[in-house]
Structures are given as C-alpha cells and as structure tokens.
Short mmCIF file of C-alpha atoms and ligand atoms in Angstrom, two decimals:
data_model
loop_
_atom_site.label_atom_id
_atom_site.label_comp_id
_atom_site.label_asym_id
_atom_site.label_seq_id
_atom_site.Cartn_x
_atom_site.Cartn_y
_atom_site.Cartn_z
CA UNK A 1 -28.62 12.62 24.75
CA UNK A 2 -29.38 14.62 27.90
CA UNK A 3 -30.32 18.02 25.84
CA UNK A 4 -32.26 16.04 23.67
CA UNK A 5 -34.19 14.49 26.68
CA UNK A 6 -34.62 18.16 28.12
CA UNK A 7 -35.65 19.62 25.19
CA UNK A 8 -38.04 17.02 23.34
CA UNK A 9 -40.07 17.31 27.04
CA UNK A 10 -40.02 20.91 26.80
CA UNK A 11 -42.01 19.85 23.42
CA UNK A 12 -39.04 20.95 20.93
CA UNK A 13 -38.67 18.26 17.91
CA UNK A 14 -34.64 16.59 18.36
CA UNK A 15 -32.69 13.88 16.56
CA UNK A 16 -29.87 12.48 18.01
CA UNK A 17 -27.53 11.37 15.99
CA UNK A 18 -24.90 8.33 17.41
CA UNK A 19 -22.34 7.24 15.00
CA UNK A 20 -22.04 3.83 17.17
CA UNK A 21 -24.51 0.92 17.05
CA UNK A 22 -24.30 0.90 20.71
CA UNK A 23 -23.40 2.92 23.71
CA UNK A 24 -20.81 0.43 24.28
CA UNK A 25 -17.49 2.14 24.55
CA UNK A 26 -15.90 1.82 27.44
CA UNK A 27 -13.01 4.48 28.03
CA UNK A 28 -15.34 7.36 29.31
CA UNK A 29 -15.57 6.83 32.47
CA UNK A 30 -18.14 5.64 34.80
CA UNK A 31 -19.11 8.27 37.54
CA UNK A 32 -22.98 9.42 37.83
CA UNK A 33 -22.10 12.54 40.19
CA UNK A 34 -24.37 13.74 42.75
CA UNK A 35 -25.27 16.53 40.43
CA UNK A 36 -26.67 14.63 37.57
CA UNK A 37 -28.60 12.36 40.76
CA UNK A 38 -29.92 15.61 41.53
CA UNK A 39 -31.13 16.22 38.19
CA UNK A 40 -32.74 12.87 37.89
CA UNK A 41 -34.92 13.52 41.19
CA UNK A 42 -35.79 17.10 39.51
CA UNK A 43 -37.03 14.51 36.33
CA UNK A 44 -38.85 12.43 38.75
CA UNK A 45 -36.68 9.08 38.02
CA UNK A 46 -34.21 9.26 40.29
CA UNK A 47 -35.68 5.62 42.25
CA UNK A 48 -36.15 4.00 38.72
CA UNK A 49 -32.67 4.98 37.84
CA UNK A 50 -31.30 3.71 41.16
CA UNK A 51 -32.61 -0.03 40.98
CA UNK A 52 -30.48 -0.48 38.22
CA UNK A 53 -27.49 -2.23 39.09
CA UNK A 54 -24.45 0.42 40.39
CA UNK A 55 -22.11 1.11 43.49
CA UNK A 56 -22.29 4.16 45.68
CA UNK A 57 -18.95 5.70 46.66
CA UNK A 58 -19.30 8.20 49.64
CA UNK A 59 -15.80 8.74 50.09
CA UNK A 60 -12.96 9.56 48.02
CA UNK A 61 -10.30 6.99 49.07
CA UNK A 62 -6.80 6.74 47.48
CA UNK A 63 -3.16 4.47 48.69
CA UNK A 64 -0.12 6.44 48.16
CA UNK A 65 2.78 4.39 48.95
CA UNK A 66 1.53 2.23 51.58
CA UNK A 67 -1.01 4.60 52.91
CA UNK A 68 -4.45 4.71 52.76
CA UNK A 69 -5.88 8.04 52.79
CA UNK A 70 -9.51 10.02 52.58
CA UNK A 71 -9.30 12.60 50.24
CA UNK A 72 -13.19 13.81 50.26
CA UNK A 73 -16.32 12.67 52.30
CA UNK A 74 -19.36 13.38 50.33
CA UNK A 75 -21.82 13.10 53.36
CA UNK A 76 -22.30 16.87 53.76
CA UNK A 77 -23.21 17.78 49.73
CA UNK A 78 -26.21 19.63 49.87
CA UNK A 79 -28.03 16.80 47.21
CA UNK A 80 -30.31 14.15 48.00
CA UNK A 81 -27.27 11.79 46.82
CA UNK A 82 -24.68 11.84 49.34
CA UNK A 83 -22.88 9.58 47.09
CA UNK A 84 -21.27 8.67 43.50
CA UNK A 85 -22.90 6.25 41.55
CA UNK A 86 -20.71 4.04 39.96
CA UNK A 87 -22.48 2.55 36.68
CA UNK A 88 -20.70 1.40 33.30
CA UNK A 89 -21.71 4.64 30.87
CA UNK A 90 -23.44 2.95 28.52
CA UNK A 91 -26.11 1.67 31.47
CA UNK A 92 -26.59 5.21 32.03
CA UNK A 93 -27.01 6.43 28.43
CA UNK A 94 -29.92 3.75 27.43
CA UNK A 95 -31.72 4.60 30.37
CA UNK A 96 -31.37 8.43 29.48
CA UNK A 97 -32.77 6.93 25.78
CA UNK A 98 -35.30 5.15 27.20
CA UNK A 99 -36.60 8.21 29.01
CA UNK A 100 -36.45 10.15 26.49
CA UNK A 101 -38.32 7.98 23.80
CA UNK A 102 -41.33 8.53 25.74
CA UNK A 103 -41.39 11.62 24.00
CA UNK A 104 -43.47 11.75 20.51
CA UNK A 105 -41.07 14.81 19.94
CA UNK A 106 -38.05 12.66 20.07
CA UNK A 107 -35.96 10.53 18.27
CA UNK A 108 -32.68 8.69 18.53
CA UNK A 109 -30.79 7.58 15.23
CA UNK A 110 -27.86 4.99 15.56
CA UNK A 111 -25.53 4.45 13.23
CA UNK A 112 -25.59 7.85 11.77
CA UNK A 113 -21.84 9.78 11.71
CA UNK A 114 -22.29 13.57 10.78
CA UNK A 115 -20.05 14.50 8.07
CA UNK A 116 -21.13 17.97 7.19
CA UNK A 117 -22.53 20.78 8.52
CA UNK A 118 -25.24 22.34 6.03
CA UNK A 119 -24.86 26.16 5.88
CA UNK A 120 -26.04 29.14 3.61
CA UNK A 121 -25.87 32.66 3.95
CA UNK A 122 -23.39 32.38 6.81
CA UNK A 123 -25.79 30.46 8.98
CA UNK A 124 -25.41 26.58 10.27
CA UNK A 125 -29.18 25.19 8.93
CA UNK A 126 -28.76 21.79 9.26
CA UNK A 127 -26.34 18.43 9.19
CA UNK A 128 -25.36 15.58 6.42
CA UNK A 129 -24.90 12.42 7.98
CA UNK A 130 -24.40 8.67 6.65
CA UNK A 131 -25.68 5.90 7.84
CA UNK A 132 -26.05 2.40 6.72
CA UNK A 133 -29.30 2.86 4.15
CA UNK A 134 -27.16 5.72 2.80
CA UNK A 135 -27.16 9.66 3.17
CA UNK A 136 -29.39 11.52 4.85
CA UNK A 137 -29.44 15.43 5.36
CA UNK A 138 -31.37 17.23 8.30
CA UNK A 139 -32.96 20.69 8.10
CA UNK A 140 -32.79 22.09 11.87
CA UNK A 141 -32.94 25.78 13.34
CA UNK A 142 -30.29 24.67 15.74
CA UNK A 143 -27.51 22.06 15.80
CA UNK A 144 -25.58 21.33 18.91
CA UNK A 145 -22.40 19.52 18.54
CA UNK A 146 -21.40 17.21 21.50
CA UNK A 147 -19.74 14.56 20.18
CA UNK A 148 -16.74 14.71 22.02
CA UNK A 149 -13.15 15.17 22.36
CA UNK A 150 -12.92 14.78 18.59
CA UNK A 151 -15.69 16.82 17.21
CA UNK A 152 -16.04 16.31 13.98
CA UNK A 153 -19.07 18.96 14.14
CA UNK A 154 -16.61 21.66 15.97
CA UNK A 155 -14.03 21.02 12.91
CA UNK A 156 -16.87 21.07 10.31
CA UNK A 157 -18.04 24.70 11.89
CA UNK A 158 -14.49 26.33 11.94
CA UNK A 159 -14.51 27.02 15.64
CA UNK A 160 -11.20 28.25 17.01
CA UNK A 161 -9.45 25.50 19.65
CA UNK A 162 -7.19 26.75 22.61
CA UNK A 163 -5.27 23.79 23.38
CA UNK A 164 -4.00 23.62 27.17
CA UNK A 165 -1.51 21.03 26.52
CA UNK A 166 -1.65 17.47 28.62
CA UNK A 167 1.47 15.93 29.98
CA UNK A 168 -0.33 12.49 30.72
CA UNK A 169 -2.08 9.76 28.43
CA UNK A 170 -3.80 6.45 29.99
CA UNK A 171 -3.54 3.34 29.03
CA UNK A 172 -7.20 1.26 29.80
CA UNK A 173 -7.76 -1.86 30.55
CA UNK A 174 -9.75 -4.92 32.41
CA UNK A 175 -8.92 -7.67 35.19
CA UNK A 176 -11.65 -9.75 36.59
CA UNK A 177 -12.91 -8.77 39.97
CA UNK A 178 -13.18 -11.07 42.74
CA UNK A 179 -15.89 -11.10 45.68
CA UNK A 180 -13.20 -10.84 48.25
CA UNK A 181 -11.63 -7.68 46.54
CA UNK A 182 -12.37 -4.54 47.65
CA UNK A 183 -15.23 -2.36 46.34
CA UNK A 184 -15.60 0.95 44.37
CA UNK A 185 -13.10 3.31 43.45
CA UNK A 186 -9.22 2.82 44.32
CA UNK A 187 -6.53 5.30 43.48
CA UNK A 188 -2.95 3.91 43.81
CA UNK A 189 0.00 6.35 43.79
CA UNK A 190 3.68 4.55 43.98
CA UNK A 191 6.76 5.28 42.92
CA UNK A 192 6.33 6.30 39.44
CA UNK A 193 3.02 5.13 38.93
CA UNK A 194 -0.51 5.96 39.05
CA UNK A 195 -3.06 3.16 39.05
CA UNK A 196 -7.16 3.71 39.18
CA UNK A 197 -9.32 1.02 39.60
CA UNK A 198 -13.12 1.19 38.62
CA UNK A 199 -15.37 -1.11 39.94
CA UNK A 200 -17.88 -2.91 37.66
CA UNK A 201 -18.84 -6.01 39.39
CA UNK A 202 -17.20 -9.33 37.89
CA UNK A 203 -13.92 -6.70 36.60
CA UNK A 204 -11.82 -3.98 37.36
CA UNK A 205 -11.92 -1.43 34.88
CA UNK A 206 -8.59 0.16 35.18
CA UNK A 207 -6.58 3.01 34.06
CA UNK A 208 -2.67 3.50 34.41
CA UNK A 209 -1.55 7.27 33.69
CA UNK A 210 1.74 7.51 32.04
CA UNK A 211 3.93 10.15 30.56
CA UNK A 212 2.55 11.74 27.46
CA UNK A 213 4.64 9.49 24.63
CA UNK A 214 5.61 7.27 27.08
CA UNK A 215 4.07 4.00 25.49
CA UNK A 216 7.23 3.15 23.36
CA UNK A 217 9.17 2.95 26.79
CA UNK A 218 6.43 0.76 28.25
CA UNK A 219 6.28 -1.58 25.22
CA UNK A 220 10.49 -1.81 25.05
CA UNK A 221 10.02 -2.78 29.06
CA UNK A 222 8.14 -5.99 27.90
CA UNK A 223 4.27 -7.11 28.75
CA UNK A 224 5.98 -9.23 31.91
CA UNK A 225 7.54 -6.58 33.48
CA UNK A 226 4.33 -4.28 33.10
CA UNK A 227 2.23 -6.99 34.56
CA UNK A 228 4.82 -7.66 37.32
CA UNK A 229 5.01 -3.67 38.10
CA UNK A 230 1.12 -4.02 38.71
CA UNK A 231 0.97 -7.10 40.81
CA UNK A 232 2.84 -5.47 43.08
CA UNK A 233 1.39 -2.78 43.41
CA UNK A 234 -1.92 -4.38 44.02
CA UNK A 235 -0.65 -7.20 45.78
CA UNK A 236 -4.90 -8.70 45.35
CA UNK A 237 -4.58 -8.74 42.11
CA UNK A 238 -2.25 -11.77 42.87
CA UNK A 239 -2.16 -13.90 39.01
CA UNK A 240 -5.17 -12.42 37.54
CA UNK A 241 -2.50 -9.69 36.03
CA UNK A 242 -2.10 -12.83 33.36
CA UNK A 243 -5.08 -11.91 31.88
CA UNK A 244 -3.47 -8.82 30.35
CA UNK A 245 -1.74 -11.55 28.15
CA UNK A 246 -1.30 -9.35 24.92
CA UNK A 247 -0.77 -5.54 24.47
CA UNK A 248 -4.08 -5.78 22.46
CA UNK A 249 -5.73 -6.23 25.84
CA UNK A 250 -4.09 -2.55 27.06
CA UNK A 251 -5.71 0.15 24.84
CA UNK A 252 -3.89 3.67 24.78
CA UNK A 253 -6.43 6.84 25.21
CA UNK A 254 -4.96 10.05 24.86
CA UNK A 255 -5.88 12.64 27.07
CA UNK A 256 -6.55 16.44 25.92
CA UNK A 257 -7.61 19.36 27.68
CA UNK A 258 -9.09 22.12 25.27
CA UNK A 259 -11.85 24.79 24.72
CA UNK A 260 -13.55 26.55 22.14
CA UNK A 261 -12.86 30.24 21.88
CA UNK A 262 -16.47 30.82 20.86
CA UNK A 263 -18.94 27.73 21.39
CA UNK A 264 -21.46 28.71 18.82
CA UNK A 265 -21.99 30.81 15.88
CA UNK A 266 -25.29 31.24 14.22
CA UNK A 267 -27.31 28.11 14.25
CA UNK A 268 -24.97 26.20 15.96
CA UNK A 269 -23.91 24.94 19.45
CA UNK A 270 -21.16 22.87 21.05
CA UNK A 271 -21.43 21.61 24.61
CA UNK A 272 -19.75 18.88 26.75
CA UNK A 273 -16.11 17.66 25.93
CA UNK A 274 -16.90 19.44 22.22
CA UNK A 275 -16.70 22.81 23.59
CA UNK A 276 -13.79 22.09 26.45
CA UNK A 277 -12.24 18.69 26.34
CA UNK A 278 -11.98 17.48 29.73
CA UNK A 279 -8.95 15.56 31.57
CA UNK A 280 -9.90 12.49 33.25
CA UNK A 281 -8.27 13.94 36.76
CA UNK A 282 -11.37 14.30 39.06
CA UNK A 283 -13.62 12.63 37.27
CA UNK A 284 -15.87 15.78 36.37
CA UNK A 285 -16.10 15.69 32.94
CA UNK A 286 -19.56 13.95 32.71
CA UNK A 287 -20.70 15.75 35.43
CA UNK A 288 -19.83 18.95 33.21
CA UNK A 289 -21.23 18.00 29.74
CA UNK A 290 -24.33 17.03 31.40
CA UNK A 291 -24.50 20.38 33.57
CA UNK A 292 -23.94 21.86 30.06
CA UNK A 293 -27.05 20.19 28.76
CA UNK A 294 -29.37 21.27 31.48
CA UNK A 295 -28.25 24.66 30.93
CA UNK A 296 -28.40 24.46 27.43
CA UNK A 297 -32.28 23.52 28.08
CA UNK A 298 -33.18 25.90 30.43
CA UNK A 299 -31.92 28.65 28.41
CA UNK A 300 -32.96 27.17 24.85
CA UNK A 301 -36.22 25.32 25.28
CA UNK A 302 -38.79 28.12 25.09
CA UNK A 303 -36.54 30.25 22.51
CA UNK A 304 -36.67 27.32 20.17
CA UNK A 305 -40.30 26.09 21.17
CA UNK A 306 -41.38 29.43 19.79
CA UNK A 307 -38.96 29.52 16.99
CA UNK A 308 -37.60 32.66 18.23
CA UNK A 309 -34.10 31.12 18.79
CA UNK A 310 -31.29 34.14 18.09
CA UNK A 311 -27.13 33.84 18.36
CA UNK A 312 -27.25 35.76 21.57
CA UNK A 313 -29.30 33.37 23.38
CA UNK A 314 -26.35 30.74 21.74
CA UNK A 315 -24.07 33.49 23.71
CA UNK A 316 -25.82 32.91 26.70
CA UNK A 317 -25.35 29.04 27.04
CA UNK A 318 -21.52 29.81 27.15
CA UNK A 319 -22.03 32.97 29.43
CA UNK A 320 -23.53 30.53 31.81
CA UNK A 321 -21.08 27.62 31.66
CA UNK A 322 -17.89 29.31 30.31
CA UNK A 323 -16.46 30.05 34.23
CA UNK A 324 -17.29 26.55 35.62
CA UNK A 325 -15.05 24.76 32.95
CA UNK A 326 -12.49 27.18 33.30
CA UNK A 327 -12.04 26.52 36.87
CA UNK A 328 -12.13 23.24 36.57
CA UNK A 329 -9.53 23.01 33.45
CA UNK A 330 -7.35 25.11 35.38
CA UNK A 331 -7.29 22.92 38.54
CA UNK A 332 -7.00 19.87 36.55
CA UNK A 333 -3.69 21.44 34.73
CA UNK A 334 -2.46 21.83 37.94
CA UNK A 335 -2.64 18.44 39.41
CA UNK A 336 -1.23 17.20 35.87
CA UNK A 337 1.29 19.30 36.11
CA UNK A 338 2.58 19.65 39.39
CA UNK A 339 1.33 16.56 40.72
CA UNK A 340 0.67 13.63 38.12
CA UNK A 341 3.68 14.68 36.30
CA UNK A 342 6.10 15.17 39.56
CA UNK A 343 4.66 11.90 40.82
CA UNK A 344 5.73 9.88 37.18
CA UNK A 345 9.09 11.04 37.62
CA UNK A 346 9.56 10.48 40.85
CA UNK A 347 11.79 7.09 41.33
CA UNK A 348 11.89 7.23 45.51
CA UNK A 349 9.56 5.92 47.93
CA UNK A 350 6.22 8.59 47.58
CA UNK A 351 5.11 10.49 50.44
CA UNK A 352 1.41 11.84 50.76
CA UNK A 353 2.14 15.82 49.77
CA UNK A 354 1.41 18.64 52.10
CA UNK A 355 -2.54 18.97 50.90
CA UNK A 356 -2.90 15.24 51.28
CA UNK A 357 -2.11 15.37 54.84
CA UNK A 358 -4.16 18.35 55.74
CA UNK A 359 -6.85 16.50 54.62
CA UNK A 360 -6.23 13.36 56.45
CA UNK A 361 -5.75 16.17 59.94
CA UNK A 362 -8.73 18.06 59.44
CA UNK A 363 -11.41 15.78 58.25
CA UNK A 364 -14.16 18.95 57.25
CA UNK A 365 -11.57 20.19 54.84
CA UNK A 366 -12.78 17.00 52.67
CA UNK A 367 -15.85 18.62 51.87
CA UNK A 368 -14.17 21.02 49.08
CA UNK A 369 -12.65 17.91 47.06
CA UNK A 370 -16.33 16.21 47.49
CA UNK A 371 -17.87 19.32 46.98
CA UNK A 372 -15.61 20.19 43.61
CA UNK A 373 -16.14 16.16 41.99
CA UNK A 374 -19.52 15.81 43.66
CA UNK A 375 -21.71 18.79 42.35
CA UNK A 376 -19.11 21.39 40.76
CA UNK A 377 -19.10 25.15 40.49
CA UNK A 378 -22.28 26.95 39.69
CA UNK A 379 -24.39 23.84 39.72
CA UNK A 380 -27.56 23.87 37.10
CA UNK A 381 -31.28 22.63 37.87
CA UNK A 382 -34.12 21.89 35.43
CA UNK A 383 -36.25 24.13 35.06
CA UNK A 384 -39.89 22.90 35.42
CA UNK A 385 -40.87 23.01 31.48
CA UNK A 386 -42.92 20.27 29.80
CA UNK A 387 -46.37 18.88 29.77
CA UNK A 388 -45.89 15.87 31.79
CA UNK A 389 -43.37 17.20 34.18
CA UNK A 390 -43.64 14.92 37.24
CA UNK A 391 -42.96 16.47 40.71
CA UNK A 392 -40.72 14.61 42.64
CA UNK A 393 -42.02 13.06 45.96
C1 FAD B 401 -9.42 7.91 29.96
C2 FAD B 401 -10.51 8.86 30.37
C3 FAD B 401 -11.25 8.57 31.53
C4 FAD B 401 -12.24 9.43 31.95
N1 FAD B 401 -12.91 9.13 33.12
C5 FAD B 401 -13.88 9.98 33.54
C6 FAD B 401 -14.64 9.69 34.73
O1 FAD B 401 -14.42 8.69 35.41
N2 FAD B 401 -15.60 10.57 35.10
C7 FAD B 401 -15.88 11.70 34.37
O2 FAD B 401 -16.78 12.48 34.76
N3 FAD B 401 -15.19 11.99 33.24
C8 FAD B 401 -14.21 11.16 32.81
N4 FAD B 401 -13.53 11.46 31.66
C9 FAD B 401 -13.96 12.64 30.86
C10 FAD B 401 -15.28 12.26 30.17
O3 FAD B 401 -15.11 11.05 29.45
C11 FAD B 401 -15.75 13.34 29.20
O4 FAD B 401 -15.57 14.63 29.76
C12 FAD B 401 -17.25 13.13 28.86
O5 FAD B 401 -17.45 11.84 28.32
C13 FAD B 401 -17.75 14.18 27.87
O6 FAD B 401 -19.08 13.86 27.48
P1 FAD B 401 -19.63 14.27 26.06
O7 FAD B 401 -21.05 13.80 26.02
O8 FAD B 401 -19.34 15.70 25.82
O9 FAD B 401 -18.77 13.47 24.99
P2 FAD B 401 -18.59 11.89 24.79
O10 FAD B 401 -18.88 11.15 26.04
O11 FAD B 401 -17.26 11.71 24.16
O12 FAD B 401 -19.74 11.52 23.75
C14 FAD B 401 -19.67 11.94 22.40
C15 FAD B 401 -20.57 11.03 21.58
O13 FAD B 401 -20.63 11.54 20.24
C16 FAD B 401 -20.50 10.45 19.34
N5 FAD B 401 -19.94 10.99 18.09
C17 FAD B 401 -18.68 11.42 17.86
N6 FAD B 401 -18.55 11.90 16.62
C18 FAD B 401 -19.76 11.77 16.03
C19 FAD B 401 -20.28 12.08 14.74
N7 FAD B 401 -19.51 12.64 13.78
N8 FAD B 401 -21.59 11.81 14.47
C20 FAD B 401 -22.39 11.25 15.41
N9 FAD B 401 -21.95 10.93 16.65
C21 FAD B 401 -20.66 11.18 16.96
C22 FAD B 401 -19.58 9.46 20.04
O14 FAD B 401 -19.73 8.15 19.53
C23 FAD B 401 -20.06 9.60 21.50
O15 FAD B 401 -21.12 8.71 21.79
C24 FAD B 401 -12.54 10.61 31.21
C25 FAD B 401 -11.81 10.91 30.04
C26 FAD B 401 -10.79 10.04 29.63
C27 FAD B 401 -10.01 10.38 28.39
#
C-alpha cells in the first residue's frame, strides 16, 4: 500500500490488490516507528495522521521477574517523533488508502487474491487474480509481491527461500483494558514465560511466546491453569483473564524468519515480510517493509514513469535494503535463541541478564535499542517526486 502511494504520486499507474475485504486482521502488530513518522512529515501528513486516535511510547519498558526495567529511551532519535505510535494496523493502512486515492493514477482493489503470475518469454508481465465478479488478469511492466509471510506471489515466481529456523510461535489474544491499567507497551518476562501487552484503548492486545510446538502441552495443561498462569503474572488483570473462556478466543500465529535469495527476477519484485519474513522480537518488521517501499520508490518511480524499468534497477532495490534486514534477522535469531528460548526453559526465579543491567546503569546506552526499533539501519527518505508534493512546514 505504501509503494503504491509513492509511486501513483510519482505519476506511475498501480493497483493494489488485497485479498481481504478489510484491513482488519489483527496479528501484525501495531507499532508506527519513528521512521515511518518521519516519512509521513516528508509526505506532508504527519499532523493529519497524528489526530487520529493512538498512544505514544517514548520508552521501551519491560518487568522481568519483579523488576521493572528501561530498556531504550527514544528521546535522543534524530526524527521529529521522539516516540512510537501505537495504532491498531488497520487504522494505519486506510489512512495510507485514503492518501493515496487522491491520486487519479491509483487504485485499490479488495477482495482480489492473486493466483498466478502471468509470464512469457521468461519475463513476469502481469498477475491473475479472483475476486468476487470473477477472474480478472492484469497486464503490468512490474509486479511487486508483498503480501507477506506467505507469499503466494514469491511461490508463484519460483524464488529460492533461506529459512533461518524460529524456535518460538505466539499465541494472540484480547482482555479488556481498564482506565486504571497501565498504558502502552508492557513486556513481562517470568519464569518460563513471556507475556506482551499492546495497548488499544478499551483491550489489551496480547501475545504469549511459547516453544515452537509447544501448543499441545499448553492445551493438555487445561484453559484454567493457562488463565491462572497469567493472572499472576499480571496481578491487574485480576478476573478479566475469564474472558479467555474458550481456546477459540487464543489464536496460534506461527512465527518464521526467512529471505529470498534473489528478490526479483525480470518483471518482478518482492519487498516487506515477502522478501525476508520478519520475527515479531523488536517490533521492526513494519518499520522494514515500509523502509522497503520508500526505497523501492525512490529507486523505481522515474525508471517506470519513463517505461525504462530494467532487472538491474530490480537489483538495486535489494542492493539497497539487502544489509538492513540481514542485521536485523541476525539480531533477532539471537535473542530467540539465546534469550527467548533460554528464558522458556528456564523454571527458577529470572534475573535481568548482564545487557539488561547495563542498560538500567548507564542510561545513554538505551539509545542503541531505541535507535535499532525506532528508525533502523540505513534509514530511507522520500525523495521529493510528484506533482503535488507538499513541503512540510
Ligand atoms: C505475532 C506477530 C506480531 C508482530 N508484531 C509486530 C510489531 O508489533 N511490530 C512490527 O513492526 N512488526 C511486527 N511483526 C512483524 C510484522 O507483522 C511484519 O514484518 C509486517 O507486517 C510485514 O509487512 P508486509 O506489508 O510485508 O506484509 P503483511 O503485513 O503480512 O501484509 C501482506 C498483505 O498481503 C495480503 N495478501 C496475502 N496474500 C495475498 C494474495 N495472494 N493476493 C492479494 N493479497 C494478498 C494480506 O492479506 C496482507 O494484507 C509481527 C509478526 C508476528 C508474526
């Protein structure tokens, strides 16, 4: 949605295609980054997109045992956002639509699932997609697959997966939020158990990690002793745990952590979690598919404007993000690893480890976790392209 934004203002004809009806889905996290603020103000709706309803986290906060700790202070980011905006995704994605539709040279199709790619001689020319008044097929010079953890596009095209392997999964689910609770963002770490708690007003959106495969074990435990292990952990959350009254309430999301080999080949594109499925550790993957997309722009817009688009400029788009998500993936398999994993295992009362602590001793050493969920490595800016660019005051 945010390349097609980018490039229909650039003047470039899109379609976006969105299997759903809605943007309603709820397990991909919530977290506008400072970033993606940043790239807002470059669009010149960064105070239209802030009066709509959100919380700003400026610190990452998270209890281990019966600690509270600062983990990263994003006061010293070099954005206009010192913060996080907290806002449920699909809030974020219609106003990204609604944006966008104020270009002739866009248009947004719901309800339409791409189920084949349309290639001759070797080259991707266009996509076959069904939606409820039947098939339709789409002739375009470039198709860029980001739909996800699952692409169905990156299957279509043949693109080779390295898979890093994830030792967690989450299970997802809501409890009503009361006035007197807390706000924001709240990581719990006990023994044995991780427990993240998303904000969104009148409920907690909340995500327990457990062991890869570790649902049956869960399940044989019994719903009472799952919502018992939660209550006290949150002590808050007091009865409202009842609400969880059916597993059918508790959704299982597995977690992945792949990339492409190659992102593209001719006349075709992945980006976001299509090209390198994110964990949910950090909460960076947004903040990376939409980095993606401004790159994407930046590097496509004028090359496919003037219908001059060629597979090394496709080459370039992964040039230019390839190191970022590398870096990231790699530091999010080693918190899975050696510290989600550890910490699930672990049966004795949990002690903040040794990075933990130097954070909470030397409180400008919380910069590089801000600095590392906040904005990212090798942060991207939009390039000023498009008739009606408007210069931010
Ligand atoms: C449990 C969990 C929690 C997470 N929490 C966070 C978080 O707090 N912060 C964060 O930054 N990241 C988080 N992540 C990672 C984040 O969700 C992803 O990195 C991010 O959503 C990737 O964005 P995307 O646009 O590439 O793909 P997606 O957000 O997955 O969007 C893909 C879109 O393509 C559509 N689609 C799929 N197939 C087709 C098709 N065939 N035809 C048409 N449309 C199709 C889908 O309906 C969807 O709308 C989390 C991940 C998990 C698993």
């Amino acid at each position: 949605m945010m390349l097609g934004w980018l490039l229909a203002r650039a003047g470039v004809t899109v379609v976006v295609l969105e299997k759903h009806r809605d943007f309603l889905r709820d397990f991909r996290g919530d977290t506008i980054h400072p970033s993606t603020l940043e790239v807002l103000h470059e669009l010149g709706v960064l105070d239209e997109f802030l009066k709509r309803p959100h919380r700003e986290i400026r610190e990452i906060t998270g209890r281990v045992g019966r600690e509270t700790l600062t983990l990263g202070d994003f006061s010293h980011l070099p954005t206009r956002c010192k913060f996080v905006a907290l806002m449920p995704q699909w809030d974020f994605l219609n106003f990204v639509a609604s944006q966008a539709r104020a270009h002739s040279t866009f248009r947004l199709v719901m309800q339409a699932e791409v189920t084949e790619l349309r290639e001759s001689n070797g080259r991707v020319r266009g996509v076959v997609a069904t939606t409820p008044d039947g098939t339709i097929a789409i002739d375009a010079d470039l198709v860029v697959g980001a739909d996800g953890r699952h692409s169905d596009v990156r299957a279509k095209a043949g693109l080779v997966i390295e898979n890093f392997g994830a030792p967690i999964d989450v299970l997802w689910m809501r409890i009503s939020r009361n006035a007197a609770d807390p706000e924001g963002l709240i990581g719990n770490l006990d023994a044995g158990i991780v427990f993240v708690m998303i904000d969104r007003n009148d409920y907690w959106q909340c995500a327990l990690v457990i062991p890869k495969g570790g649902i049956d074990d869960i399940h044989a435990r019994g719903l009472p002793a799952f919502r018992g292990r939660l209550r006290s952990l949150v002590p808050f959350l007091g009865g409202r745990v009842e609400e969880l009254h059916d597993w059918n309430a508790i959704k299982l999301l597995t977690v992945v952590v792949d990339r492409l080999r190659r992102w593209h080949k001719p006349g075709l594109l992945c980006i976001g979690d299509a090209a390198h499925a994110m964990s949910p550790v950090g909460g960076v993957g947004i903040n990376l598919a939409i980095q993606d997309a401004v790159a994407a722009a930046n590097i496509l817009a004028a090359r496919l404007a003037s219908g001059r688009l060629s597979d090394d400029d496709l080459a370039r788009v992964q040039r230019r993000r390839e190191l970022p998500t590398r870096l990231i993936q790699r530091g999010q398999l080693v918190i899975q690893d050696r510290f989600l994993r550890r910490a699930l295992e672990h049966r004795g009362a949990v002690k903040a480890p040794v990075a933990m602590r130097l954070l909470q001793r030397f409180p400008v050493l919380r910069r590089i976790p801000a600095r590392l969920v906040g904005v990212g490595i090798r942060p991207e800016h939009v390039r000023l392209q498009g008739s009606d660019f408007r210069v931010p005051s």
